[in-house]
Amino acid sequence: MHHVPTIDNIQRAPKVLLHDHLDGGLRPQTVVELAEQTGYEALPTFDVDEITQWFAAATEAGSLEEYLERFAHTVGVMQTTPAISRVAAECAEDLAADGVVYAEVRYAPELSTQKGLTLDEVVEAILDGFRQGAARATQAGHRIRIGVLLCAMRQESRATEIAELAVKYRDSGVVGFDIAGPEAGFPPTRSLDAFEYLRRENCHFTIHAGEGFGLPSIWEAIQWCGAARLGHGVRIVDDIDIDEDGNATLGRLASFVRDRRIPLEMCPRSNVHTGTVPSIEQHPLALLRRLNFRVTVNTDNRLMSQTSMTHEFDTLVQQFGYTLDDLQWLTVNAMKSAFLPFDQRLALINEVVKPGYAALRSESLFGTVADHTTSLISRA
Ligand SMILES: O=c1[nH]cnc2c1ncn2[C@H]1C[C@H](O)[C@@H](CO)O1
Ligand SMILES: [Zn+2]
């Protein structure tokens, strides 16, 4: 017997988010209010409905470069410490309300230095905001553990400086490092010094790779730079052959990624919006899940991609018939892959994630007979 999860089940299920951009998840209302408060005049409109639509147009972008253009205006309103803290606090609250129990949210501090803030001030404002937001979420009945991944922008040359910042704040809420921005023309080895430094410092890092560019980018991220996880990693399917009977043959790189259990931070809806995959239906997530890669599901940019963890999971339920068991598998994968000490990961899996899914499964055993005929479907 398999329980087909309802949207309410999915919303209440404990979820783990490893790939979400702070500047990709602002509330539209907050964008407008912060623009007014901080004197940012370049917003295309100050009407909340219109700005919502304007950001949502990113869903039609079709290329990573065009998708990324929308960030100029979220970054534009994140140039003071109160503004950054507010964005971070609301992020923690919104994720918690969506049932996310553990999150690693990323941001490139260098983007918030346009009006003179230092990198340290930016990081401290984020951490302060997360503390406030997590406290408010607890009061509202939703507990969340939230940390920061510091990004360097691939097209700039500040990766080592940002890597040093990640090490400096590693005991204060920064859990690791990443590089983001346009992928084509900016290979991971461009930042090799930063990754070598992080390895010497025993610091965790992930790399956006296999989204806007293909296998060479994934290969460099893993074999040259030593990434512990892959941001997206979608193009790893280019190294997998499927014959007419559906049998898969893995190339050496795909085998390595699977053998080493390298987590793929997949962001299904964002991948459609950036033109990385043509549709959710054709997203390689289902194949990679079937082949037992360590797949995780993420939001990437909740504002630009009009999404949430609940929405991403619901999309998979609708598209691939995923059950609560599948959603638990994806969540445990994500929790296993977090940049958190191992004992804490284990505790969250055993004391929060598994009991949460067990409670949802047991709910389906009760209720009326009529409920059961509609909510329980036998796939045996
Ligand atoms: O999907 C993405 N790929 C590469 N870079 C991205 C993606 N989504 C957001 N970014 C960029 C834009 C942001 O300004 C930056 C830091 O969060 O990261
Ligand atoms: Zn991303």
mmCIF file of C-alpha atoms and ligand atoms in Angstrom, residues 19-21 64 67-68 71 106 151 178-181 208 211 231-232 265 267 270-271 299-301, ligand 2:
data_model
loop_
_atom_site.group_PDB
_atom_site.id
_atom_site.type_symbol
_atom_site.label_atom_id
_atom_site.label_comp_id
_atom_site.label_asym_id
_atom_site.label_seq_id
_atom_site.Cartn_x
_atom_site.Cartn_y
_atom_site.Cartn_z
ATOM 1 C CA HIS A 19 20.485 24.758 -2.618
ATOM 2 C CA ASP A 20 18.602 28.038 -2.254
ATOM 3 C CA HIS A 21 19.916 31.546 -3.085
ATOM 4 C CA LEU A 64 21.054 30.777 -17.534
ATOM 5 C CA TYR A 67 17.587 34.058 -15.982
ATOM 6 C CA LEU A 68 20.378 35.678 -13.939
ATOM 7 C CA PHE A 71 19.059 39.356 -9.719
ATOM 8 C CA ARG A 106 23.752 30.655 -0.201
ATOM 9 C CA CYS A 151 29.422 32.034 -2.880
ATOM 10 C CA ASP A 178 30.317 27.619 -3.566
ATOM 11 C CA ILE A 179 30.871 29.389 -6.876
ATOM 12 C CA ALA A 180 27.832 30.731 -8.774
ATOM 13 C CA GLY A 181 27.014 32.833 -11.830
ATOM 14 C CA HIS A 208 27.521 24.852 -9.443
ATOM 15 C CA GLU A 211 23.861 23.411 -15.529
ATOM 16 C CA GLY A 231 25.065 22.272 -7.714
ATOM 17 C CA HIS A 232 22.566 20.840 -10.244
ATOM 18 C CA GLU A 265 21.643 19.324 -5.729
ATOM 19 C CA CYS A 267 16.506 22.079 -8.816
ATOM 20 C CA SER A 270 14.797 26.226 -12.143
ATOM 21 C CA ASN A 271 16.407 23.802 -14.599
ATOM 22 C CA THR A 299 14.366 25.274 -4.945
ATOM 23 C CA ASP A 300 17.317 27.346 -6.285
ATOM 24 C CA ASN A 301 15.386 30.640 -6.502
HETATM 25 ZN ZN ZN B 2 21.927 27.828 -7.829
#
